[in-house]
Amino acid sequence: MITDKLQHLGRNTLNNVAGFGRSGLMLFGALVGKPDFRKGFPLLIKQLYVIGVLSLLIIVVSGLFIGMVLALQGYTVLVKFGAEGMLGPLVALSLLRELGPVVTALLFAGRAGSALTAEIGLMKATEQLSGMEMMAVDPLRRIIAPRFWAGVISMPLLALVFNAVGILGGHLIGVDWLGVDGGSYWSTMQANVDLYQDVLNGVIKSIVFAVIVIWIALHKGYDAIPTSEGISRATTQTVVTASLTVLGFDFILTALMFGG
Amino acid sequence: MTTRKIEILVGTFIVLAAAAFLMLALKVANAGVSGSGESYVLYAKFENIGGLKVRSPIKVGGVVVGRVASIDLDTVYYTPVVKMEINEQYSNFPETSSVAILTSGLLGEQYLGLQPGFIDETVEILADGDSIQDTRSAIVLEELIGQFLFNRGN
């Protein structure tokens, strides 16, 4: 009885560690080596379009609404203390430090991560990856690497767009609808937001999240069991694992950046 | 979808993100105006700095002229020494100037209030690295209440 449980635990641990190793090897094989810009650049542009540009709409819409909701909720509390002039820093700091990077990463995992996993999983199931190897084309360099770089480049940019749109959304609700003074919205924000402490730390966060999400998505696809059930499970796992890992790392990064 | 169209859209995406960053840097964080610009350094010793922090503003008549660069403890007398970075544009404070730790509002954050002093033939202008002699420390509310109760007892 108890040995069965122990065996089960051991097998799971070994599988997990082996998965870590395979994902590391995959990334190593994809990224390390002499880059070929002439071949790689068009592939990167294509992936920037698929991963970045097509995610822009969902990012803009959710950024706008999250900024608007923040302003609405913040206003109802702040007005009780007569401190509605501090609405600007409230919206800006919550977006720049937390919500921008985190919500972008979660949306990105759902919008682009799942698509990547399904795409690569299907390539594996239909033997396209083996076909490439047969033709002496390295699938890691041709399939994995451009997708990885496209994700790492586009997610911080998406987070920046998210933040800017969210702050404008907060302005829309706070100033244009609820009647907070427009001058004090911007000036208290400028007095309380620091370029390095807040804006750039947010960018660093979203770069870390981009690596996490895109790495998990690519690995789950590349490692998927090549059946329809295996691909569907891999896609689900991508979204769940990436979201949880992002939230966990967000706590660690916040503690390191703003905790001291 | 032709390659050209895709490239144009990716270019638009990059430009949009750059515009977002510029807006965050200039309009939200206001980096271009206060972050750059030449500044010079003055020192001031206090007995107690209260809640003053690094990057707290230094104000003259309510106008921000600089920020607190660092706060250290004097190793001989163990009194706090505040290093102030003041905008080069305001470089004519005489040595009779005084500096006090004030609070904005009843519960607001603390800042340094700089009060320019008088000028005559014997008074020199403060230069980079000089110290302001006339300082007033932060008012610590607990000490004030303690003194009040002590006086009442008499």
Tab-separated table of C-alpha atoms in Angstrom:
chain	number	residue	atom	x	y	z
A	1	MET	CA	0.000	0.000	0.000
A	2	ILE	CA	2.432	2.620	1.214
A	3	THR	CA	5.087	1.458	-1.206
A	4	ASP	CA	2.594	1.983	-4.038
A	5	LYS	CA	2.062	5.571	-2.919
A	6	LEU	CA	5.816	6.069	-2.652
A	7	GLN	CA	6.335	4.624	-6.097
A	8	HIS	CA	3.651	6.928	-7.490
A	9	LEU	CA	5.292	9.978	-5.893
A	10	GLY	CA	8.695	8.931	-7.140
A	11	ARG	CA	7.467	8.371	-10.674
A	12	ASN	CA	5.768	11.786	-10.762
A	13	THR	CA	8.897	13.481	-9.464
A	14	LEU	CA	11.077	11.742	-12.025
A	15	ASN	CA	8.664	12.668	-14.824
A	16	ASN	CA	8.637	16.296	-13.728
A	17	VAL	CA	12.409	16.501	-13.498
A	18	ALA	CA	12.753	14.820	-16.884
A	19	GLY	CA	10.273	17.360	-18.290
A	20	PHE	CA	12.363	20.225	-16.904
A	21	GLY	CA	15.427	18.707	-18.502
A	22	ARG	CA	13.746	18.251	-21.883
A	23	SER	CA	12.425	21.822	-21.843
A	24	GLY	CA	15.899	23.114	-21.000
A	25	LEU	CA	17.447	21.091	-23.815
A	26	MET	CA	14.775	22.339	-26.216
A	27	LEU	CA	15.470	25.972	-25.378
A	28	PHE	CA	19.236	25.397	-25.477
A	29	GLY	CA	19.001	23.787	-28.896
A	30	ALA	CA	16.775	26.560	-30.183
A	31	LEU	CA	18.712	29.567	-28.916
A	32	VAL	CA	22.378	28.622	-28.652
A	33	GLY	CA	24.375	28.699	-31.844
A	34	LYS	CA	25.347	31.065	-34.608
A	35	PRO	CA	22.274	33.113	-35.545
A	36	ASP	CA	21.393	33.382	-39.224
A	37	PHE	CA	19.704	36.754	-39.540
A	38	ARG	CA	19.012	36.482	-43.269
A	39	LYS	CA	16.891	33.367	-42.777
A	40	GLY	CA	15.643	34.070	-39.283
A	41	PHE	CA	14.381	37.613	-39.716
A	42	PRO	CA	11.397	36.915	-42.040
A	43	LEU	CA	10.329	34.063	-39.742
A	44	LEU	CA	10.554	36.395	-36.739
A	45	ILE	CA	8.451	39.067	-38.491
A	46	LYS	CA	5.782	36.475	-39.307
A	47	GLN	CA	5.648	35.349	-35.683
A	48	LEU	CA	5.646	38.934	-34.370
A	49	TYR	CA	2.519	39.410	-36.460
A	50	VAL	CA	0.838	36.221	-35.243
A	51	ILE	CA	1.831	36.564	-31.589
A	52	GLY	CA	2.059	40.322	-31.112
A	53	VAL	CA	-0.150	42.185	-33.564
A	54	LEU	CA	-3.084	39.786	-33.344
A	55	SER	CA	-3.017	40.005	-29.515
A	56	LEU	CA	-3.177	43.785	-29.671
A	57	LEU	CA	-6.959	44.052	-29.789
A	58	ILE	CA	-7.649	41.960	-26.681
A	59	ILE	CA	-4.884	43.819	-24.826
A	60	VAL	CA	-6.221	47.259	-25.740
A	61	VAL	CA	-9.823	46.387	-24.881
A	62	SER	CA	-9.022	44.751	-21.544
A	63	GLY	CA	-6.545	47.510	-20.653
A	64	LEU	CA	-9.175	50.137	-21.286
A	65	PHE	CA	-11.769	48.373	-19.149
A	66	ILE	CA	-9.378	47.565	-16.314
A	67	GLY	CA	-8.272	51.209	-16.176
A	68	MET	CA	-11.896	52.312	-16.137
A	69	VAL	CA	-12.856	49.881	-13.374
A	70	LEU	CA	-9.820	50.886	-11.288
A	71	ALA	CA	-10.807	54.538	-11.546
A	72	LEU	CA	-14.427	53.796	-10.654
A	73	GLN	CA	-13.583	51.611	-7.652
A	74	GLY	CA	-10.741	53.822	-6.463
A	75	TYR	CA	-12.910	56.908	-6.680
A	76	THR	CA	-15.660	55.499	-4.427
A	77	VAL	CA	-13.105	54.833	-1.677
A	78	LEU	CA	-10.932	57.926	-2.135
A	79	VAL	CA	-13.847	60.349	-2.187
A	80	LYS	CA	-14.738	59.301	1.377
A	81	PHE	CA	-11.410	60.737	2.534
A	82	GLY	CA	-11.637	63.741	0.245
A	83	ALA	CA	-8.540	62.387	-1.491
A	84	GLU	CA	-9.922	61.924	-5.004
A	85	GLY	CA	-6.960	63.966	-6.257
A	86	MET	CA	-4.856	60.857	-5.651
A	87	LEU	CA	-6.840	58.868	-8.218
A	88	GLY	CA	-4.087	59.334	-10.822
A	89	PRO	CA	-1.290	57.683	-8.800
A	90	LEU	CA	-3.696	54.928	-7.697
A	91	VAL	CA	-4.546	53.980	-11.272
A	92	ALA	CA	-1.023	54.487	-12.631
A	93	LEU	CA	0.842	52.623	-9.894
A	94	SER	CA	-1.545	49.648	-9.814
A	95	LEU	CA	-1.281	49.337	-13.581
A	96	LEU	CA	2.455	49.903	-13.937
A	97	ARG	CA	3.565	47.755	-11.040
A	98	GLU	CA	1.083	44.879	-11.017
A	99	LEU	CA	-1.873	44.719	-13.328
A	100	GLY	CA	-0.111	45.659	-16.555
A	101	PRO	CA	2.527	42.910	-16.542
A	102	VAL	CA	0.361	40.263	-14.838
A	103	VAL	CA	-2.896	40.644	-16.756
A	104	THR	CA	-0.973	40.945	-20.026
A	105	ALA	CA	0.833	37.699	-19.198
A	106	LEU	CA	-2.426	35.908	-18.333
A	107	LEU	CA	-4.165	37.121	-21.490
A	108	PHE	CA	-1.065	36.309	-23.497
A	109	ALA	CA	-1.012	32.761	-22.119
A	110	GLY	CA	-4.644	32.338	-23.111
A	111	ARG	CA	-4.483	34.070	-26.478
A	112	ALA	CA	-1.040	33.261	-27.863
A	113	GLY	CA	0.337	30.522	-25.589
A	114	SER	CA	-2.482	28.066	-26.178
A	115	ALA	CA	-2.338	28.682	-29.934
A	116	LEU	CA	1.402	28.022	-29.974
A	117	THR	CA	1.028	24.779	-28.042
A	118	ALA	CA	-1.715	23.531	-30.337
A	119	GLU	CA	0.218	24.534	-33.451
A	120	ILE	CA	3.444	22.827	-32.453
A	121	GLY	CA	1.617	19.813	-31.024
A	122	LEU	CA	-0.182	19.339	-34.324
A	123	MET	CA	3.074	19.738	-36.237
A	124	LYS	CA	4.439	16.934	-34.111
A	125	ALA	CA	1.333	14.762	-34.539
A	126	THR	CA	1.400	15.142	-38.311
A	127	GLU	CA	5.135	14.322	-38.408
A	128	GLN	CA	6.055	17.732	-39.794
A	129	LEU	CA	8.865	18.097	-37.273
A	130	SER	CA	10.332	14.706	-38.213
A	131	GLY	CA	9.913	15.677	-41.868
A	132	MET	CA	12.027	18.766	-41.307
A	133	GLU	CA	14.728	16.712	-39.655
A	134	MET	CA	14.683	14.371	-42.650
A	135	MET	CA	15.386	17.371	-44.874
A	136	ALA	CA	18.267	18.443	-42.595
A	137	VAL	CA	16.325	21.453	-41.309
A	138	ASP	CA	16.631	21.849	-37.545
A	139	PRO	CA	13.021	22.235	-36.290
A	140	LEU	CA	14.273	23.817	-33.071
A	141	ARG	CA	15.982	26.617	-34.970
A	142	ARG	CA	13.256	27.038	-37.569
A	143	ILE	CA	10.083	26.553	-35.488
A	144	ILE	CA	10.921	27.130	-31.828
A	145	ALA	CA	13.464	29.965	-31.940
A	146	PRO	CA	11.450	32.571	-33.922
A	147	ARG	CA	8.371	31.930	-31.786
A	148	PHE	CA	10.386	32.294	-28.601
A	149	TRP	CA	11.963	35.599	-29.622
A	150	ALA	CA	8.687	36.934	-31.000
A	151	GLY	CA	7.015	36.242	-27.646
A	152	VAL	CA	9.835	37.764	-25.613
A	153	ILE	CA	9.836	40.892	-27.799
A	154	SER	CA	6.100	41.398	-28.103
A	155	MET	CA	4.939	40.835	-24.527
A	156	PRO	CA	6.736	43.815	-22.905
A	157	LEU	CA	5.471	45.952	-25.784
A	158	LEU	CA	1.929	44.673	-25.221
A	159	ALA	CA	2.261	45.411	-21.494
A	160	LEU	CA	3.341	48.990	-22.273
A	161	VAL	CA	0.329	49.450	-24.535
A	162	PHE	CA	-1.881	47.937	-21.825
A	163	ASN	CA	-0.555	50.408	-19.222
A	164	ALA	CA	-0.940	53.446	-21.448
A	165	VAL	CA	-4.462	52.512	-22.516
A	166	GLY	CA	-5.425	51.711	-18.909
A	167	ILE	CA	-4.242	55.107	-17.677
A	168	LEU	CA	-6.217	56.792	-20.454
A	169	GLY	CA	-9.244	54.692	-19.471
A	170	GLY	CA	-8.830	55.847	-15.879
A	171	HIS	CA	-8.719	59.415	-17.159
A	172	LEU	CA	-11.887	58.806	-19.154
A	173	ILE	CA	-13.842	57.656	-16.099
A	174	GLY	CA	-12.149	59.700	-13.366
A	175	VAL	CA	-11.884	63.054	-15.105
A	176	ASP	CA	-14.505	63.062	-17.836
A	177	TRP	CA	-17.242	61.218	-15.994
A	178	LEU	CA	-16.710	61.529	-12.223
A	179	GLY	CA	-15.309	65.054	-12.311
A	180	VAL	CA	-11.869	64.685	-10.752
A	181	ASP	CA	-9.734	67.674	-11.753
A	182	GLY	CA	-7.774	66.797	-14.888
A	183	GLY	CA	-4.712	68.779	-13.847
A	184	SER	CA	-4.438	67.063	-10.485
A	185	TYR	CA	-4.976	63.640	-12.108
A	186	TRP	CA	-1.801	64.089	-14.150
A	187	SER	CA	0.270	66.158	-11.710
A	188	THR	CA	-0.153	63.873	-8.682
A	189	MET	CA	0.609	60.968	-11.016
A	190	GLN	CA	3.790	62.655	-12.205
A	191	ALA	CA	4.805	63.426	-8.627
A	192	ASN	CA	4.356	59.818	-7.492
A	193	VAL	CA	5.447	57.707	-10.452
A	194	ASP	CA	9.154	57.153	-10.984
A	195	LEU	CA	10.537	56.133	-14.376
A	196	TYR	CA	12.999	53.576	-13.040
A	197	GLN	CA	11.251	52.378	-9.914
A	198	ASP	CA	7.820	51.914	-11.475
A	199	VAL	CA	7.878	51.960	-15.279
A	200	LEU	CA	11.098	50.043	-15.915
A	201	ASN	CA	10.515	47.540	-13.096
A	202	GLY	CA	7.166	46.789	-14.737
A	203	VAL	CA	8.949	46.209	-18.041
A	204	ILE	CA	11.453	43.874	-16.352
A	205	LYS	CA	8.550	41.971	-14.826
A	206	SER	CA	6.861	41.524	-18.156
A	207	ILE	CA	10.095	40.319	-19.799
A	208	VAL	CA	10.396	37.643	-17.096
A	209	PHE	CA	6.740	36.684	-17.568
A	210	ALA	CA	7.217	36.557	-21.341
A	211	VAL	CA	10.070	34.057	-21.004
A	212	ILE	CA	7.990	31.949	-18.593
A	213	VAL	CA	4.808	31.892	-20.684
A	214	ILE	CA	6.442	31.339	-24.042
A	215	TRP	CA	8.830	28.705	-22.717
A	216	ILE	CA	6.015	26.725	-21.109
A	217	ALA	CA	3.839	27.029	-24.221
A	218	LEU	CA	6.590	25.860	-26.577
A	219	HIS	CA	7.695	23.039	-24.308
A	220	LYS	CA	4.171	21.714	-23.781
A	221	GLY	CA	3.605	21.710	-27.530
A	222	TYR	CA	6.952	20.174	-28.368
A	223	ASP	CA	6.530	17.537	-25.669
A	224	ALA	CA	2.857	16.758	-26.346
A	225	ILE	CA	1.681	13.214	-26.865
A	226	PRO	CA	0.988	13.220	-30.626
A	227	THR	CA	-2.701	12.359	-30.456
A	228	SER	CA	-5.735	14.623	-30.476
A	229	GLU	CA	-6.266	13.953	-26.773
A	230	GLY	CA	-2.610	14.643	-25.995
A	231	ILE	CA	-2.727	17.987	-27.815
A	232	SER	CA	-5.897	19.083	-26.048
A	233	ARG	CA	-4.368	18.179	-22.693
A	234	ALA	CA	-1.133	19.996	-23.553
A	235	THR	CA	-3.079	23.142	-24.501
A	236	THR	CA	-4.976	23.111	-21.212
A	237	GLN	CA	-1.771	22.505	-19.284
A	238	THR	CA	-0.103	25.454	-21.006
A	239	VAL	CA	-2.750	27.910	-19.850
A	240	VAL	CA	-2.983	26.502	-16.316
A	241	THR	CA	0.751	26.070	-15.698
A	242	ALA	CA	1.732	29.374	-17.302
A	243	SER	CA	-0.892	31.346	-15.364
A	244	LEU	CA	0.042	29.815	-12.016
A	245	THR	CA	3.773	30.217	-12.634
A	246	VAL	CA	3.285	33.850	-13.618
A	247	LEU	CA	1.322	34.570	-10.441
A	248	GLY	CA	3.942	32.826	-8.305
A	249	PHE	CA	6.823	34.670	-9.939
A	250	ASP	CA	4.906	37.927	-9.637
A	251	PHE	CA	4.938	37.556	-5.863
A	252	ILE	CA	8.672	36.852	-5.839
A	253	LEU	CA	9.479	39.762	-8.172
A	254	THR	CA	7.247	42.157	-6.242
A	255	ALA	CA	8.918	41.160	-2.989
A	256	LEU	CA	12.354	41.750	-4.553
A	257	MET	CA	11.514	45.047	-6.286
A	258	PHE	CA	9.110	46.812	-3.951
A	259	GLY	CA	9.301	44.802	-0.719
A	260	GLY	CA	12.471	46.352	0.716
B	1	MET	CA	-1.784	38.140	-46.448
B	2	THR	CA	1.305	39.337	-48.280
B	3	THR	CA	4.674	39.725	-46.590
B	4	ARG	CA	4.549	43.466	-47.171
B	5	LYS	CA	1.248	43.827	-45.337
B	6	ILE	CA	2.494	41.749	-42.405
B	7	GLU	CA	5.658	43.829	-42.163
B	8	ILE	CA	3.660	47.058	-42.185
B	9	LEU	CA	1.419	45.780	-39.392
B	10	VAL	CA	4.397	44.656	-37.283
B	11	GLY	CA	5.990	48.058	-37.826
B	12	THR	CA	2.791	49.747	-36.663
B	13	PHE	CA	2.778	47.540	-33.579
B	14	ILE	CA	6.343	48.543	-32.684
B	15	VAL	CA	5.577	52.233	-33.236
B	16	LEU	CA	2.450	51.942	-31.069
B	17	ALA	CA	4.430	50.333	-28.249
B	18	ALA	CA	7.129	52.998	-28.513
B	19	ALA	CA	4.449	55.688	-28.320
B	20	ALA	CA	3.018	53.990	-25.225
B	21	PHE	CA	6.460	53.947	-23.607
B	22	LEU	CA	7.044	57.611	-24.444
B	23	MET	CA	3.689	58.491	-22.936
B	24	LEU	CA	4.453	56.527	-19.774
B	25	ALA	CA	7.908	58.096	-19.474
B	26	LEU	CA	7.009	61.695	-20.247
B	27	LYS	CA	3.378	62.160	-19.308
B	28	VAL	CA	3.054	59.664	-16.433
B	29	ALA	CA	6.519	59.559	-14.857
B	30	ASN	CA	7.528	63.045	-16.026
B	31	ALA	CA	11.122	61.936	-16.532
B	32	GLY	CA	12.288	64.451	-19.120
B	33	VAL	CA	11.698	67.522	-16.986
B	34	SER	CA	12.812	66.835	-13.436
B	35	GLY	CA	15.126	63.868	-13.960
B	36	SER	CA	17.674	65.637	-16.121
B	37	GLY	CA	19.161	69.073	-15.610
B	38	GLU	CA	22.251	70.142	-13.721
B	39	SER	CA	22.142	70.220	-9.952
B	40	TYR	CA	24.450	71.091	-7.089
B	41	VAL	CA	24.760	69.632	-3.612
B	42	LEU	CA	24.182	71.179	-0.195
B	43	TYR	CA	24.345	69.496	3.195
B	44	ALA	CA	22.324	70.079	6.348
B	45	LYS	CA	22.596	68.533	9.806
B	46	PHE	CA	19.474	67.874	11.804
B	47	GLU	CA	18.827	66.496	15.261
B	48	ASN	CA	15.879	64.450	14.081
B	49	ILE	CA	14.665	63.921	10.541
B	50	GLY	CA	11.291	62.402	11.463
B	51	GLY	CA	9.779	60.791	8.405
B	52	LEU	CA	11.975	62.447	5.752
B	53	LYS	CA	12.961	60.050	2.990
B	54	VAL	CA	15.366	59.925	0.084
B	55	ARG	CA	13.777	61.693	-2.934
B	56	SER	CA	11.574	63.840	-0.688
B	57	PRO	CA	11.082	67.248	-2.308
B	58	ILE	CA	12.885	70.443	-1.272
B	59	LYS	CA	10.604	73.448	-1.552
B	60	VAL	CA	11.078	77.185	-1.464
B	61	GLY	CA	7.754	78.859	-0.866
B	62	GLY	CA	5.982	75.733	-2.070
B	63	VAL	CA	7.961	75.442	-5.319
B	64	VAL	CA	10.037	72.279	-5.714
B	65	VAL	CA	13.684	73.247	-6.304
B	66	GLY	CA	15.361	69.895	-5.653
B	67	ARG	CA	15.242	66.536	-3.934
B	68	VAL	CA	16.886	64.782	-1.007
B	69	ALA	CA	19.735	62.725	-2.469
B	70	SER	CA	20.726	60.717	0.605
B	71	ILE	CA	20.390	60.622	4.376
B	72	ASP	CA	23.353	59.413	6.443
B	73	LEU	CA	24.415	59.445	10.060
B	74	ASP	CA	27.403	61.558	11.095
B	75	THR	CA	29.914	59.081	12.538
B	76	VAL	CA	31.308	61.565	15.126
B	77	TYR	CA	28.207	63.131	16.672
B	78	TYR	CA	25.631	60.599	15.455
B	79	THR	CA	23.332	63.231	14.002
B	80	PRO	CA	21.595	62.763	10.650
B	81	VAL	CA	23.172	64.520	7.665
B	82	VAL	CA	20.888	65.195	4.712
B	83	LYS	CA	22.431	65.591	1.270
B	84	MET	CA	20.292	67.846	-0.907
B	85	GLU	CA	20.433	68.063	-4.692
B	86	ILE	CA	19.216	71.470	-5.805
B	87	ASN	CA	18.563	72.617	-9.337
B	88	GLU	CA	21.469	74.606	-10.823
B	89	GLN	CA	19.000	77.259	-11.846
B	90	TYR	CA	18.502	78.195	-8.165
B	91	SER	CA	22.125	78.620	-7.094
B	92	ASN	CA	22.009	81.916	-5.219
B	93	PHE	CA	21.075	80.930	-1.687
B	94	PRO	CA	23.070	82.953	0.910
B	95	GLU	CA	24.662	81.179	3.870
B	96	THR	CA	22.099	82.760	6.191
B	97	SER	CA	19.395	80.557	4.648
B	98	SER	CA	17.606	78.137	6.919
B	99	VAL	CA	16.091	74.756	6.250
B	100	ALA	CA	13.289	73.039	8.171
B	101	ILE	CA	11.550	69.680	7.951
B	102	LEU	CA	7.874	70.370	7.361
B	103	THR	CA	4.784	68.295	6.745
B	104	SER	CA	2.388	68.894	3.880
B	105	GLY	CA	-1.024	68.906	5.481
B	106	LEU	CA	-1.795	67.205	8.749
B	107	LEU	CA	-1.096	63.669	7.589
B	108	GLY	CA	0.886	64.295	4.407
B	109	GLU	CA	4.446	63.367	3.575
B	110	GLN	CA	7.374	65.328	4.953
B	111	TYR	CA	9.501	67.673	2.866
B	112	LEU	CA	12.361	70.116	3.318
B	113	GLY	CA	11.361	73.750	3.418
B	114	LEU	CA	14.226	76.032	2.392
B	115	GLN	CA	13.972	79.652	3.536
B	116	PRO	CA	16.372	82.035	1.764
B	117	GLY	CA	18.211	84.352	4.166
B	118	PHE	CA	19.308	88.005	3.959
B	119	ILE	CA	22.310	89.226	1.989
B	120	ASP	CA	24.852	91.914	2.922
B	121	GLU	CA	28.599	92.445	2.332
B	122	THR	CA	29.790	89.838	4.827
B	123	VAL	CA	27.365	87.113	3.779
B	124	GLU	CA	28.595	84.616	1.224
B	125	ILE	CA	26.573	82.630	-1.288
B	126	LEU	CA	26.331	78.884	-0.698
B	127	ALA	CA	28.398	76.907	-3.211
B	128	ASP	CA	28.418	73.250	-4.214
B	129	GLY	CA	29.201	71.062	-1.182
B	130	ASP	CA	28.552	73.720	1.498
B	131	SER	CA	26.426	73.119	4.589
B	132	ILE	CA	23.420	75.065	5.778
B	133	GLN	CA	23.950	75.883	9.462
B	134	ASP	CA	20.489	77.043	10.507
B	135	THR	CA	18.296	73.947	10.603
B	136	ARG	CA	15.088	73.037	12.353
B	137	SER	CA	14.284	69.408	12.970
B	138	ALA	CA	11.062	67.592	12.330
B	139	ILE	CA	8.340	67.954	14.921
B	140	VAL	CA	7.765	64.570	16.489
B	141	LEU	CA	4.180	64.472	17.682
B	142	GLU	CA	4.854	62.076	20.560
B	143	GLU	CA	7.569	64.358	22.016
B	144	LEU	CA	5.261	67.338	21.721
B	145	ILE	CA	2.481	65.541	23.582
B	146	GLY	CA	4.991	64.362	26.172
B	147	GLN	CA	6.228	67.913	26.790
B	148	PHE	CA	2.674	69.196	27.011
B	149	LEU	CA	1.728	66.588	29.623
B	150	PHE	CA	4.949	67.289	31.553
B	151	ASN	CA	4.213	71.022	31.627
B	152	ARG	CA	0.665	70.396	32.776
B	153	GLY	CA	2.050	68.359	35.649
B	154	ASN	CA	3.944	71.384	36.905
